[in-house]
PDB file of C-alpha atoms and ligand atoms in Angstrom:
ATOM      1  CA  UNK Y   1      30.810  -3.750  10.358  1.00  0.00           C
ATOM      2  CA  UNK Y   2      28.241  -2.604   7.792  1.00  0.00           C
ATOM      3  CA  UNK Y   3      25.143  -4.254   6.380  1.00  0.00           C
ATOM      4  CA  UNK Y   4      23.227  -3.380   3.243  1.00  0.00           C
ATOM      5  CA  UNK Y   5      19.451  -3.145   3.671  1.00  0.00           C
ATOM      6  CA  UNK Y   6      17.335  -2.969   0.515  1.00  0.00           C
ATOM      7  CA  UNK Y   7      13.628  -2.273   0.238  1.00  0.00           C
ATOM      8  CA  UNK Y   8      12.215  -3.295  -3.140  1.00  0.00           C
ATOM      9  CA  UNK Y   9       8.772  -1.821  -3.665  1.00  0.00           C
ATOM     10  CA  UNK Y  10       6.364  -1.510  -6.562  1.00  0.00           C
ATOM     11  CA  UNK Y  11       7.344   2.143  -7.017  1.00  0.00           C
ATOM     12  CA  UNK Y  12      10.826   2.597  -5.520  1.00  0.00           C
ATOM     13  CA  UNK Y  13      13.885   0.559  -4.744  1.00  0.00           C
ATOM     14  CA  UNK Y  14      15.465   2.172  -1.678  1.00  0.00           C
ATOM     15  CA  UNK Y  15      18.580   1.004   0.089  1.00  0.00           C
ATOM     16  CA  UNK Y  16      20.946   1.966   2.820  1.00  0.00           C
ATOM     17  CA  UNK Y  17      24.180   0.878   4.386  1.00  0.00           C
ATOM     18  CA  UNK Y  18      23.588   0.391   8.093  1.00  0.00           C
ATOM     19  CA  UNK Y  19      26.542   0.446  10.473  1.00  0.00           C
ATOM     20  CA  UNK Y  20      26.982  -1.493  13.704  1.00  0.00           C
ATOM     21  CA  UNK Y  21      25.311   1.356  15.652  1.00  0.00           C
ATOM     22  CA  UNK Y  22      22.236   0.845  13.461  1.00  0.00           C
ATOM     23  CA  UNK Y  23      22.715   4.161  11.708  1.00  0.00           C
ATOM     24  CA  UNK Y  24      22.140   4.512   7.986  1.00  0.00           C
ATOM     25  CA  UNK Y  25      25.472   5.882   6.774  1.00  0.00           C
ATOM     26  CA  UNK Y  26      24.713   5.883   3.057  1.00  0.00           C
ATOM     27  CA  UNK Y  27      21.387   5.690   1.234  1.00  0.00           C
ATOM     28  CA  UNK Y  28      19.985   6.054  -2.232  1.00  0.00           C
ATOM     29  CA  UNK Y  29      16.973   4.987  -4.285  1.00  0.00           C
ATOM     30  CA  UNK Y  30      15.820   4.277  -7.819  1.00  0.00           C
ATOM     31  CA  UNK Y  31      12.434   4.060  -9.500  1.00  0.00           C
ATOM     32  CA  UNK Y  32      11.543   0.366  -9.765  1.00  0.00           C
ATOM     33  CA  UNK Y  33      10.319   0.941 -13.321  1.00  0.00           C
ATOM     34  CA  UNK Y  34      13.886   1.813 -14.396  1.00  0.00           C
ATOM     35  CA  UNK Y  35      14.663  -1.896 -14.317  1.00  0.00           C
ATOM     36  CA  UNK Y  36      13.274  -4.646 -16.563  1.00  0.00           C
ATOM     37  CA  UNK Y  37      14.376  -7.318 -14.105  1.00  0.00           C
ATOM     38  CA  UNK Y  38      16.147  -8.033 -10.809  1.00  0.00           C
ATOM     39  CA  UNK Y  39      19.546  -8.511 -12.461  1.00  0.00           C
ATOM     40  CA  UNK Y  40      19.697  -4.944 -13.786  1.00  0.00           C
ATOM     41  CA  UNK Y  41      18.468  -3.691 -10.407  1.00  0.00           C
ATOM     42  CA  UNK Y  42      21.218  -5.510  -8.501  1.00  0.00           C
ATOM     43  CA  UNK Y  43      23.807  -4.255 -10.994  1.00  0.00           C
ATOM     44  CA  UNK Y  44      22.649  -0.622 -10.584  1.00  0.00           C
ATOM     45  CA  UNK Y  45      22.890  -0.823  -6.785  1.00  0.00           C
ATOM     46  CA  UNK Y  46      26.292  -2.507  -7.059  1.00  0.00           C
ATOM     47  CA  UNK Y  47      27.598   0.181  -9.411  1.00  0.00           C
ATOM     48  CA  UNK Y  48      26.238   3.007  -7.263  1.00  0.00           C
ATOM     49  CA  UNK Y  49      27.864   1.635  -4.111  1.00  0.00           C
ATOM     50  CA  UNK Y  50      31.126   1.030  -5.934  1.00  0.00           C
ATOM     51  CA  UNK Y  51      31.149   4.604  -7.110  1.00  0.00           C
ATOM     52  CA  UNK Y  52      29.847   6.410  -4.040  1.00  0.00           C
ATOM     53  CA  UNK Y  53      30.378   4.234  -0.988  1.00  0.00           C
ATOM     54  CA  UNK Y  54      33.269   1.902  -1.775  1.00  0.00           C
ATOM     55  CA  UNK Y  55      34.949   2.792   1.537  1.00  0.00           C
ATOM     56  CA  UNK Y  56      32.056   1.117   3.403  1.00  0.00           C
ATOM     57  CA  UNK Y  57      32.717  -2.593   3.485  1.00  0.00           C
ATOM     58  CA  UNK Y  58      29.548  -4.640   3.546  1.00  0.00           C
ATOM     59  CA  UNK Y  59      29.296  -7.841   5.564  1.00  0.00           C
ATOM     60  CA  UNK Y  60      25.887  -9.103   4.423  1.00  0.00           C
ATOM     61  CA  UNK Y  61      22.813  -8.035   2.461  1.00  0.00           C
ATOM     62  CA  UNK Y  62      19.197  -8.124   3.652  1.00  0.00           C
ATOM     63  CA  UNK Y  63      16.355  -7.435   1.216  1.00  0.00           C
ATOM     64  CA  UNK Y  64      12.679  -6.757   1.846  1.00  0.00           C
ATOM     65  CA  UNK Y  65      10.581  -7.364  -1.280  1.00  0.00           C
ATOM     66  CA  UNK Y  66       6.954  -7.997  -2.228  1.00  0.00           C
ATOM     67  CA  UNK Y  67       5.527 -11.492  -2.771  1.00  0.00           C
ATOM     68  CA  UNK Y  68       8.551 -13.194  -1.233  1.00  0.00           C
ATOM     69  CA  UNK Y  69       8.714 -16.871  -0.513  1.00  0.00           C
ATOM     70  CA  UNK Y  70      10.985 -16.877   2.530  1.00  0.00           C
ATOM     71  CA  UNK Y  71      11.713 -20.592   2.218  1.00  0.00           C
ATOM     72  CA  UNK Y  72      12.804 -20.507  -1.437  1.00  0.00           C
ATOM     73  CA  UNK Y  73      14.317 -17.002  -1.096  1.00  0.00           C
ATOM     74  CA  UNK Y  74      12.542 -15.984  -4.303  1.00  0.00           C
ATOM     75  CA  UNK Y  75       9.932 -13.479  -5.394  1.00  0.00           C
ATOM     76  CA  UNK Y  76       6.970 -15.453  -6.729  1.00  0.00           C
ATOM     77  CA  UNK Y  77       4.244 -14.035  -8.999  1.00  0.00           C
ATOM     78  CA  UNK Y  78       4.408 -10.477  -7.673  1.00  0.00           C
ATOM     79  CA  UNK Y  79       1.367  -8.537  -8.937  1.00  0.00           C
ATOM     80  CA  UNK Y  80       3.007  -5.186  -8.075  1.00  0.00           C
ATOM     81  CA  UNK Y  81       6.375  -5.788  -9.634  1.00  0.00           C
ATOM     82  CA  UNK Y  82       6.638  -5.278 -13.373  1.00  0.00           C
ATOM     83  CA  UNK Y  83       9.780  -7.327 -13.753  1.00  0.00           C
ATOM     84  CA  UNK Y  84      10.257  -9.880 -16.513  1.00  0.00           C
ATOM     85  CA  UNK Y  85      10.044 -13.175 -14.670  1.00  0.00           C
ATOM     86  CA  UNK Y  86       7.289 -14.670 -12.511  1.00  0.00           C
ATOM     87  CA  UNK Y  87       9.754 -16.540 -10.328  1.00  0.00           C
ATOM     88  CA  UNK Y  88      12.766 -14.400  -9.395  1.00  0.00           C
ATOM     89  CA  UNK Y  89      15.566 -16.116  -7.440  1.00  0.00           C
ATOM     90  CA  UNK Y  90      16.469 -12.850  -5.744  1.00  0.00           C
ATOM     91  CA  UNK Y  91      18.965 -14.202  -3.223  1.00  0.00           C
ATOM     92  CA  UNK Y  92      20.979 -15.934  -5.965  1.00  0.00           C
ATOM     93  CA  UNK Y  93      20.907 -12.881  -8.234  1.00  0.00           C
ATOM     94  CA  UNK Y  94      22.286 -10.547  -5.553  1.00  0.00           C
ATOM     95  CA  UNK Y  95      24.839 -13.079  -4.320  1.00  0.00           C
ATOM     96  CA  UNK Y  96      26.125 -13.509  -7.843  1.00  0.00           C
ATOM     97  CA  UNK Y  97      26.419  -9.742  -8.350  1.00  0.00           C
ATOM     98  CA  UNK Y  98      27.878  -8.794  -4.955  1.00  0.00           C
ATOM     99  CA  UNK Y  99      29.549 -12.039  -3.861  1.00  0.00           C
ATOM    100  CA  UNK Y 100      28.162 -11.303  -0.405  1.00  0.00           C
ATOM    101  CA  UNK Y 101      25.782 -13.500   1.613  1.00  0.00           C
ATOM    102  CA  UNK Y 102      22.192 -12.303   1.014  1.00  0.00           C
ATOM    103  CA  UNK Y 103      18.847 -13.050   2.649  1.00  0.00           C
ATOM    104  CA  UNK Y 104      15.424 -11.940   1.500  1.00  0.00           C
ATOM    105  CA  UNK Y 105      12.193 -11.458   3.422  1.00  0.00           C
ATOM    106  CA  UNK Y 106       8.695 -10.163   2.706  1.00  0.00           C
ATOM    107  CA  UNK Y 107       8.805  -6.350   2.779  1.00  0.00           C
ATOM    108  CA  UNK Y 108       6.101  -6.080   5.437  1.00  0.00           C
ATOM    109  CA  UNK Y 109       8.024  -8.525   7.632  1.00  0.00           C
ATOM    110  CA  UNK Y 110      11.185  -6.466   7.137  1.00  0.00           C
ATOM    111  CA  UNK Y 111       9.248  -3.378   8.230  1.00  0.00           C
ATOM    112  CA  UNK Y 112       7.909  -5.281  11.255  1.00  0.00           C
ATOM    113  CA  UNK Y 113      11.452  -6.204  12.305  1.00  0.00           C
ATOM    114  CA  UNK Y 114      12.394  -2.528  11.931  1.00  0.00           C
ATOM    115  CA  UNK Y 115       9.496  -1.450  14.162  1.00  0.00           C
ATOM    116  CA  UNK Y 116      10.382  -4.183  16.668  1.00  0.00           C
ATOM    117  CA  UNK Y 117      14.023  -3.209  16.994  1.00  0.00           C
ATOM    118  CA  UNK Y 118      13.970   0.552  16.469  1.00  0.00           C
ATOM    119  CA  UNK Y 119      10.370   1.760  16.684  1.00  0.00           C
ATOM    120  CA  UNK Y 120       7.175   1.604  18.688  1.00  0.00           C
ATOM    121  CA  UNK Y 121       7.132  -2.184  19.026  1.00  0.00           C
ATOM    122  CA  UNK Y 122      10.360  -2.382  21.066  1.00  0.00           C
ATOM    123  CA  UNK Y 123       8.636  -3.823  24.112  1.00  0.00           C
ATOM    124  CA  UNK Y 124       6.057  -5.924  22.289  1.00  0.00           C
ATOM    125  CA  UNK Y 125       6.204  -9.668  21.752  1.00  0.00           C
ATOM    126  CA  UNK Y 126       3.134  -9.797  19.520  1.00  0.00           C
ATOM    127  CA  UNK Y 127       2.011  -7.151  17.042  1.00  0.00           C
ATOM    128  CA  UNK Y 128       1.058  -6.486  13.433  1.00  0.00           C
ATOM    129  CA  UNK Y 129       2.657  -4.008  11.048  1.00  0.00           C
ATOM    130  CA  UNK Y 130       0.299  -3.023   8.240  1.00  0.00           C
ATOM    131  CA  UNK Y 131       2.118  -1.581   5.222  1.00  0.00           C
ATOM    132  CA  UNK Y 132       0.151   0.677   2.905  1.00  0.00           C
ATOM    133  CA  UNK Y 133       1.734   1.470  -0.441  1.00  0.00           C
ATOM    134  CA  UNK Y 134       1.502   0.336  -4.043  1.00  0.00           C
ATOM    135  CA  UNK Y 135       0.418  -2.921  -2.455  1.00  0.00           C
ATOM    136  CA  UNK Y 136      -0.874  -3.709   1.012  1.00  0.00           C
ATOM    137  CA  UNK Y 137       0.916  -6.100   3.331  1.00  0.00           C
ATOM    138  CA  UNK Y 138       1.147  -7.190   6.933  1.00  0.00           C
ATOM    139  CA  UNK Y 139       4.126  -8.209   8.997  1.00  0.00           C
ATOM    140  CA  UNK Y 140       3.214 -10.365  11.951  1.00  0.00           C
ATOM    141  CA  UNK Y 141       5.453 -10.816  14.954  1.00  0.00           C
ATOM    142  CA  UNK Y 142       3.996 -13.477  17.204  1.00  0.00           C
ATOM    143  CA  UNK Y 143       5.615 -14.349  20.529  1.00  0.00           C
ATOM    144  CA  UNK Y 144       8.766 -12.534  19.447  1.00  0.00           C
ATOM    145  CA  UNK Y 145       9.077 -14.353  16.124  1.00  0.00           C
ATOM    146  CA  UNK Y 146       8.315 -13.151  12.601  1.00  0.00           C
ATOM    147  CA  UNK Y 147       5.564 -15.348  11.180  1.00  0.00           C
ATOM    148  CA  UNK Y 148       6.431 -16.691   7.707  1.00  0.00           C
ATOM    149  CA  UNK Y 149       3.540 -19.123   7.240  1.00  0.00           C
ATOM    150  CA  UNK Y 150       3.354 -22.740   6.074  1.00  0.00           C
ATOM    151  CA  UNK Y 151       4.694 -22.018   2.578  1.00  0.00           C
ATOM    152  CA  UNK Y 152       6.991 -19.130   3.444  1.00  0.00           C
ATOM    153  CA  UNK Y 153       4.620 -16.629   1.828  1.00  0.00           C
ATOM    154  CA  UNK Y 154       2.918 -15.087   4.888  1.00  0.00           C
ATOM    155  CA  UNK Y 155       2.047 -11.398   4.886  1.00  0.00           C
ATOM    156  CA  UNK Y 156      -0.233 -11.158   1.845  1.00  0.00           C
ATOM    157  CA  UNK Y 157      -2.789  -9.033   3.710  1.00  0.00           C
ATOM    158  CA  UNK Y 158      -3.624  -7.153   0.494  1.00  0.00           C
ATOM    159  CA  UNK Y 159      -5.188 -10.322  -0.898  1.00  0.00           C
ATOM    160  CA  UNK Y 160      -7.853 -10.777   1.744  1.00  0.00           C
ATOM    161  CA  UNK Y 161     -11.181 -10.634  -0.106  1.00  0.00           C
ATOM    162  CA  UNK Y 162     -13.349  -7.778   1.123  1.00  0.00           C
ATOM    163  CA  UNK Y 163     -15.973  -7.864  -1.641  1.00  0.00           C
ATOM    164  CA  UNK Y 164     -17.208 -11.325  -2.592  1.00  0.00           C
ATOM    165  CA  UNK Y 165     -20.059 -10.016  -4.777  1.00  0.00           C
ATOM    166  CA  UNK Y 166     -18.784  -7.219  -7.000  1.00  0.00           C
ATOM    167  CA  UNK Y 167     -15.075  -7.484  -6.305  1.00  0.00           C
ATOM    168  CA  UNK Y 168     -12.568  -5.697  -8.486  1.00  0.00           C
ATOM    169  CA  UNK Y 169     -10.147  -7.870 -10.438  1.00  0.00           C
ATOM    170  CA  UNK Y 170      -6.786  -8.113  -8.712  1.00  0.00           C
ATOM    171  CA  UNK Y 171      -3.317  -8.567 -10.205  1.00  0.00           C
ATOM    172  CA  UNK Y 172      -3.111 -11.840  -8.254  1.00  0.00           C
ATOM    173  CA  UNK Y 173      -5.916 -13.354 -10.341  1.00  0.00           C
ATOM    174  CA  UNK Y 174      -8.619 -13.208  -7.673  1.00  0.00           C
ATOM    175  CA  UNK Y 175     -11.451 -10.729  -7.240  1.00  0.00           C
ATOM    176  CA  UNK Y 176     -12.289  -8.338  -4.407  1.00  0.00           C
ATOM    177  CA  UNK Y 177      -8.824  -8.185  -2.819  1.00  0.00           C
ATOM    178  CA  UNK Y 178      -8.260  -5.448  -0.211  1.00  0.00           C
ATOM    179  CA  UNK Y 179      -5.380  -4.104  -2.295  1.00  0.00           C
ATOM    180  CA  UNK Y 180      -7.667  -3.329  -5.244  1.00  0.00           C
ATOM    181  CA  UNK Y 181      -9.441  -0.830  -2.949  1.00  0.00           C
ATOM    182  CA  UNK Y 182      -6.751   0.624  -0.686  1.00  0.00           C
ATOM    183  CA  UNK Y 183      -3.519  -0.019  -2.613  1.00  0.00           C
ATOM    184  CA  UNK Y 184      -2.240   3.001  -4.538  1.00  0.00           C
ATOM    185  CA  UNK Y 185      -4.105   2.233  -7.775  1.00  0.00           C
ATOM    186  CA  UNK Y 186      -7.199   1.069  -5.908  1.00  0.00           C
ATOM    187  CA  UNK Y 187      -7.560   4.401  -4.108  1.00  0.00           C
ATOM    188  CA  UNK Y 188      -7.235   6.282  -7.389  1.00  0.00           C
ATOM    189  CA  UNK Y 189      -9.807   4.024  -9.028  1.00  0.00           C
ATOM    190  CA  UNK Y 190     -12.291   4.726  -6.214  1.00  0.00           C
ATOM    191  CA  UNK Y 191     -11.470   8.427  -6.515  1.00  0.00           C
ATOM    192  CA  UNK Y 192     -12.137   8.508 -10.257  1.00  0.00           C
ATOM    193  CA  UNK Y 193     -15.493   6.776  -9.767  1.00  0.00           C
ATOM    194  CA  UNK Y 194     -16.546   9.091  -6.961  1.00  0.00           C
ATOM    195  CA  UNK Y 195     -15.355  12.245  -8.720  1.00  0.00           C
ATOM    196  CA  UNK Y 196     -17.379  11.265 -11.777  1.00  0.00           C
ATOM    197  CA  UNK Y 197     -20.591  10.516  -9.916  1.00  0.00           C
ATOM    198  CA  UNK Y 198     -20.179  12.227  -6.561  1.00  0.00           C
ATOM    199  CA  UNK Y 199     -21.179  15.809  -7.218  1.00  0.00           C
ATOM    200  CA  UNK Y 200     -19.308  19.047  -6.578  1.00  0.00           C
ATOM    201  CA  UNK Y 201     -15.678  18.606  -5.615  1.00  0.00           C
ATOM    202  CA  UNK Y 202     -12.378  20.468  -5.751  1.00  0.00           C
ATOM    203  CA  UNK Y 203     -10.733  17.229  -6.819  1.00  0.00           C
ATOM    204  CA  UNK Y 204     -11.933  17.605 -10.394  1.00  0.00           C
ATOM    205  CA  UNK Y 205      -9.678  20.642 -10.714  1.00  0.00           C
ATOM    206  CA  UNK Y 206      -6.696  18.298 -10.586  1.00  0.00           C
ATOM    207  CA  UNK Y 207      -5.621  16.681 -13.862  1.00  0.00           C
ATOM    208  CA  UNK Y 208      -6.784  13.052 -13.431  1.00  0.00           C
ATOM    209  CA  UNK Y 209      -3.377  11.580 -14.300  1.00  0.00           C
ATOM    210  CA  UNK Y 210      -1.771  13.736 -11.589  1.00  0.00           C
ATOM    211  CA  UNK Y 211      -4.265  12.969  -8.829  1.00  0.00           C
ATOM    212  CA  UNK Y 212      -2.660  11.319  -5.796  1.00  0.00           C
ATOM    213  CA  UNK Y 213      -3.840   9.928  -2.470  1.00  0.00           C
ATOM    214  CA  UNK Y 214      -2.123  12.924  -0.884  1.00  0.00           C
ATOM    215  CA  UNK Y 215      -4.457  15.304  -2.769  1.00  0.00           C
ATOM    216  CA  UNK Y 216      -7.468  13.302  -1.650  1.00  0.00           C
ATOM    217  CA  UNK Y 217      -6.466  13.564   2.008  1.00  0.00           C
ATOM    218  CA  UNK Y 218      -5.602  17.250   1.621  1.00  0.00           C
ATOM    219  CA  UNK Y 219      -9.101  18.031   0.399  1.00  0.00           C
ATOM    220  CA  UNK Y 220     -10.719  15.671   2.904  1.00  0.00           C
ATOM    221  CA  UNK Y 221      -9.114  17.749   5.658  1.00  0.00           C
ATOM    222  CA  UNK Y 222     -10.829  20.767   4.080  1.00  0.00           C
ATOM    223  CA  UNK Y 223     -14.102  18.829   4.184  1.00  0.00           C
ATOM    224  CA  UNK Y 224     -14.546  18.508   0.466  1.00  0.00           C
ATOM    225  CA  UNK Y 225     -17.515  16.072   0.456  1.00  0.00           C
ATOM    226  CA  UNK Y 226     -16.214  13.757  -2.286  1.00  0.00           C
ATOM    227  CA  UNK Y 227     -12.724  13.616  -0.758  1.00  0.00           C
ATOM    228  CA  UNK Y 228     -14.282  12.893   2.653  1.00  0.00           C
ATOM    229  CA  UNK Y 229     -16.288  10.100   1.054  1.00  0.00           C
ATOM    230  CA  UNK Y 230     -13.182   8.534  -0.569  1.00  0.00           C
ATOM    231  CA  UNK Y 231     -11.270   8.609   2.737  1.00  0.00           C
ATOM    232  CA  UNK Y 232     -14.289   7.119   4.520  1.00  0.00           C
ATOM    233  CA  UNK Y 233     -14.273   4.241   2.041  1.00  0.00           C
ATOM    234  CA  UNK Y 234     -10.542   3.643   2.615  1.00  0.00           C
ATOM    235  CA  UNK Y 235     -10.807   3.580   6.407  1.00  0.00           C
ATOM    236  CA  UNK Y 236     -13.918   1.364   6.344  1.00  0.00           C
ATOM    237  CA  UNK Y 237     -12.143  -1.204   4.181  1.00  0.00           C
ATOM    238  CA  UNK Y 238      -8.926  -0.976   6.177  1.00  0.00           C
ATOM    239  CA  UNK Y 239     -10.714  -1.174   9.532  1.00  0.00           C
ATOM    240  CA  UNK Y 240     -12.726  -4.196   8.468  1.00  0.00           C
ATOM    241  CA  UNK Y 241      -9.661  -6.008   7.074  1.00  0.00           C
ATOM    242  CA  UNK Y 242      -7.644  -5.341  10.238  1.00  0.00           C
ATOM    243  CA  UNK Y 243     -10.448  -6.860  12.331  1.00  0.00           C
ATOM    244  CA  UNK Y 244     -10.013 -10.167  10.485  1.00  0.00           C
ATOM    245  CA  UNK Y 245      -6.431 -10.351  11.749  1.00  0.00           C
ATOM    246  CA  UNK Y 246      -7.012  -8.997  15.249  1.00  0.00           C
ATOM    247  CA  UNK Y 247     -10.026 -11.197  15.912  1.00  0.00           C
ATOM    248  CA  UNK Y 248      -8.443 -14.374  14.534  1.00  0.00           C
ATOM    249  CA  UNK Y 249      -5.116 -13.992  16.283  1.00  0.00           C
ATOM    250  CA  UNK Y 250      -6.060 -11.866  19.319  1.00  0.00           C
ATOM    251  CA  UNK Y 251      -3.584  -9.173  18.323  1.00  0.00           C
ATOM    252  CA  UNK Y 252      -4.170  -5.791  19.942  1.00  0.00           C
ATOM    253  CA  UNK Y 253      -1.135  -3.791  18.832  1.00  0.00           C
ATOM    254  CA  UNK Y 254      -1.290  -2.725  15.209  1.00  0.00           C
ATOM    255  CA  UNK Y 255       1.025  -0.257  13.481  1.00  0.00           C
ATOM    256  CA  UNK Y 256       0.243   1.517  10.223  1.00  0.00           C
ATOM    257  CA  UNK Y 257       3.089   2.301   7.871  1.00  0.00           C
ATOM    258  CA  UNK Y 258       3.473   3.639   4.321  1.00  0.00           C
ATOM    259  CA  UNK Y 259       2.107   6.401   2.082  1.00  0.00           C
ATOM    260  CA  UNK Y 260      -1.354   7.037   3.506  1.00  0.00           C
ATOM    261  CA  UNK Y 261      -0.227   6.244   7.076  1.00  0.00           C
ATOM    262  CA  UNK Y 262       1.713   9.519   6.808  1.00  0.00           C
ATOM    263  CA  UNK Y 263      -1.682  11.182   7.252  1.00  0.00           C
ATOM    264  CA  UNK Y 264      -1.124  10.423  10.951  1.00  0.00           C
ATOM    265  CA  UNK Y 265      -3.985  10.950  13.387  1.00  0.00           C
ATOM    266  CA  UNK Y 266      -6.342  11.854  10.570  1.00  0.00           C
ATOM    267  CA  UNK Y 267      -6.294   8.311   9.193  1.00  0.00           C
ATOM    268  CA  UNK Y 268      -5.680   6.603  12.527  1.00  0.00           C
ATOM    269  CA  UNK Y 269      -8.759   8.064  14.218  1.00  0.00           C
ATOM    270  CA  UNK Y 270     -11.032   7.187  11.307  1.00  0.00           C
ATOM    271  CA  UNK Y 271      -9.647   3.672  10.893  1.00  0.00           C
ATOM    272  CA  UNK Y 272     -10.009   2.994  14.610  1.00  0.00           C
ATOM    273  CA  UNK Y 273     -13.621   4.180  14.566  1.00  0.00           C
ATOM    274  CA  UNK Y 274     -14.346   1.906  11.593  1.00  0.00           C
ATOM    275  CA  UNK Y 275     -12.447  -1.020  13.099  1.00  0.00           C
ATOM    276  CA  UNK Y 276     -14.115  -1.019  16.536  1.00  0.00           C
ATOM    277  CA  UNK Y 277     -17.590  -2.254  15.527  1.00  0.00           C
ATOM    278  CA  UNK Y 278     -16.027  -5.445  14.126  1.00  0.00           C
ATOM    279  CA  UNK Y 279     -13.860  -6.255  17.145  1.00  0.00           C
ATOM    280  CA  UNK Y 280     -14.519  -8.992  19.662  1.00  0.00           C
ATOM    281  CA  UNK Y 281     -15.563  -7.767  23.098  1.00  0.00           C
ATOM    282  CA  UNK Y 282     -12.166  -8.758  24.484  1.00  0.00           C
ATOM    283  CA  UNK Y 283     -10.339  -6.521  22.021  1.00  0.00           C
ATOM    284  CA  UNK Y 284     -12.701  -3.577  21.834  1.00  0.00           C
ATOM    285  CA  UNK Y 285     -11.402  -1.867  24.956  1.00  0.00           C
ATOM    286  CA  UNK Y 286      -7.718  -2.550  24.595  1.00  0.00           C
ATOM    287  CA  UNK Y 287      -7.044  -2.211  20.916  1.00  0.00           C
ATOM    288  CA  UNK Y 288      -3.963  -0.111  20.241  1.00  0.00           C
ATOM    289  CA  UNK Y 289      -3.787   1.205  16.695  1.00  0.00           C
ATOM    290  CA  UNK Y 290      -0.759   3.412  16.091  1.00  0.00           C
ATOM    291  CA  UNK Y 291       1.144   5.080  13.322  1.00  0.00           C
ATOM    292  CA  UNK Y 292       4.610   3.546  12.914  1.00  0.00           C
ATOM    293  CA  UNK Y 293       7.246   5.444  14.913  1.00  0.00           C
ATOM    294  CA  UNK Y 294       9.473   5.040  11.856  1.00  0.00           C
ATOM    295  CA  UNK Y 295       6.943   6.633   9.516  1.00  0.00           C
ATOM    296  CA  UNK Y 296       9.507   9.122   8.184  1.00  0.00           C
ATOM    297  CA  UNK Y 297      12.294   6.594   7.976  1.00  0.00           C
ATOM    298  CA  UNK Y 298      12.503   3.276   6.226  1.00  0.00           C
ATOM    299  CA  UNK Y 299      11.879   0.433   8.667  1.00  0.00           C
ATOM    300  CA  UNK Y 300      12.195  -2.137   5.865  1.00  0.00           C
ATOM    301  CA  UNK Y 301      15.798  -1.081   5.176  1.00  0.00           C
ATOM    302  CA  UNK Y 302      16.610  -1.164   8.889  1.00  0.00           C
ATOM    303  CA  UNK Y 303      14.735  -4.436   9.415  1.00  0.00           C
ATOM    304  CA  UNK Y 304      16.261  -6.183   6.406  1.00  0.00           C
ATOM    305  CA  UNK Y 305      19.751  -5.094   7.470  1.00  0.00           C
ATOM    306  CA  UNK Y 306      19.094  -6.191  11.059  1.00  0.00           C
ATOM    307  CA  UNK Y 307      17.908  -9.607   9.855  1.00  0.00           C
ATOM    308  CA  UNK Y 308      21.325 -10.389   8.375  1.00  0.00           C
ATOM    309  CA  UNK Y 309      23.182  -8.916  11.327  1.00  0.00           C
ATOM    310  CA  UNK Y 310      21.957 -11.574  13.735  1.00  0.00           C
TER     311      UNK Y 310
HETATM  312 ZN1  LIG D 401      -5.255 -10.164  -4.930  1.00  0.00          ZN
END
């Protein structure tokens, strides 16, 4: 039996057919910006599978997506998704296209399920999966259960306010959200400000429109002072935001996943150092911050597919 797992992100739509041994037997991806709406996205995936993987019969579809309301099975007011409608009945759209039972879940929760079943959280009943990408999210597994929240919209970690005074405007309508500092665009905004005012740096040799977080970390490793300063700002903000979750919920296992988490120990060590001063005494000595064991795979595809398997 096969299951289709789809990870809809602000930048890419990635998907894979997962077999009963939990192996991805076919995968592909598109740029999210290729599609004006969810309908054209579902049609493109359908056509691709028809053409290239029609021998793999699919039993059910699981989708991880941003700004999901788990209860209504819709995407609601997604700041990082440039699709036409504010309310997108994603489950219905895919079921209409594929005529296969479909379930949708917040992308960070899908990634958390992936980590729980296949990755470093196998033996953990309670942990947090922080996803760092275009947006910033958190998947919480508490006492073995994914936490969806009172309205079905849990996981919006990127919209914790970390600057109440001079906060940047966020796509969600609020100001000072974590995502406006450590989401993809937020990092680049910080970088542009610091490159302009921060003195001598190799980063200004890169064409501004081509600058990426990867470049910033590359030069930070070479101790370029401005790049070091940008990374320090990221890990301070991330560390502080994580402490809000760990201290409130007494969670001591946290996994980092997504673009900048690929920097491995380099980001982990710095985030941990910046997180520790904010921790409660109980957590300070047994906090366990790790990079996702599925960092080079796609836990959201695996997690979304697993969700519909059970
Ligand atoms: Zn926000």
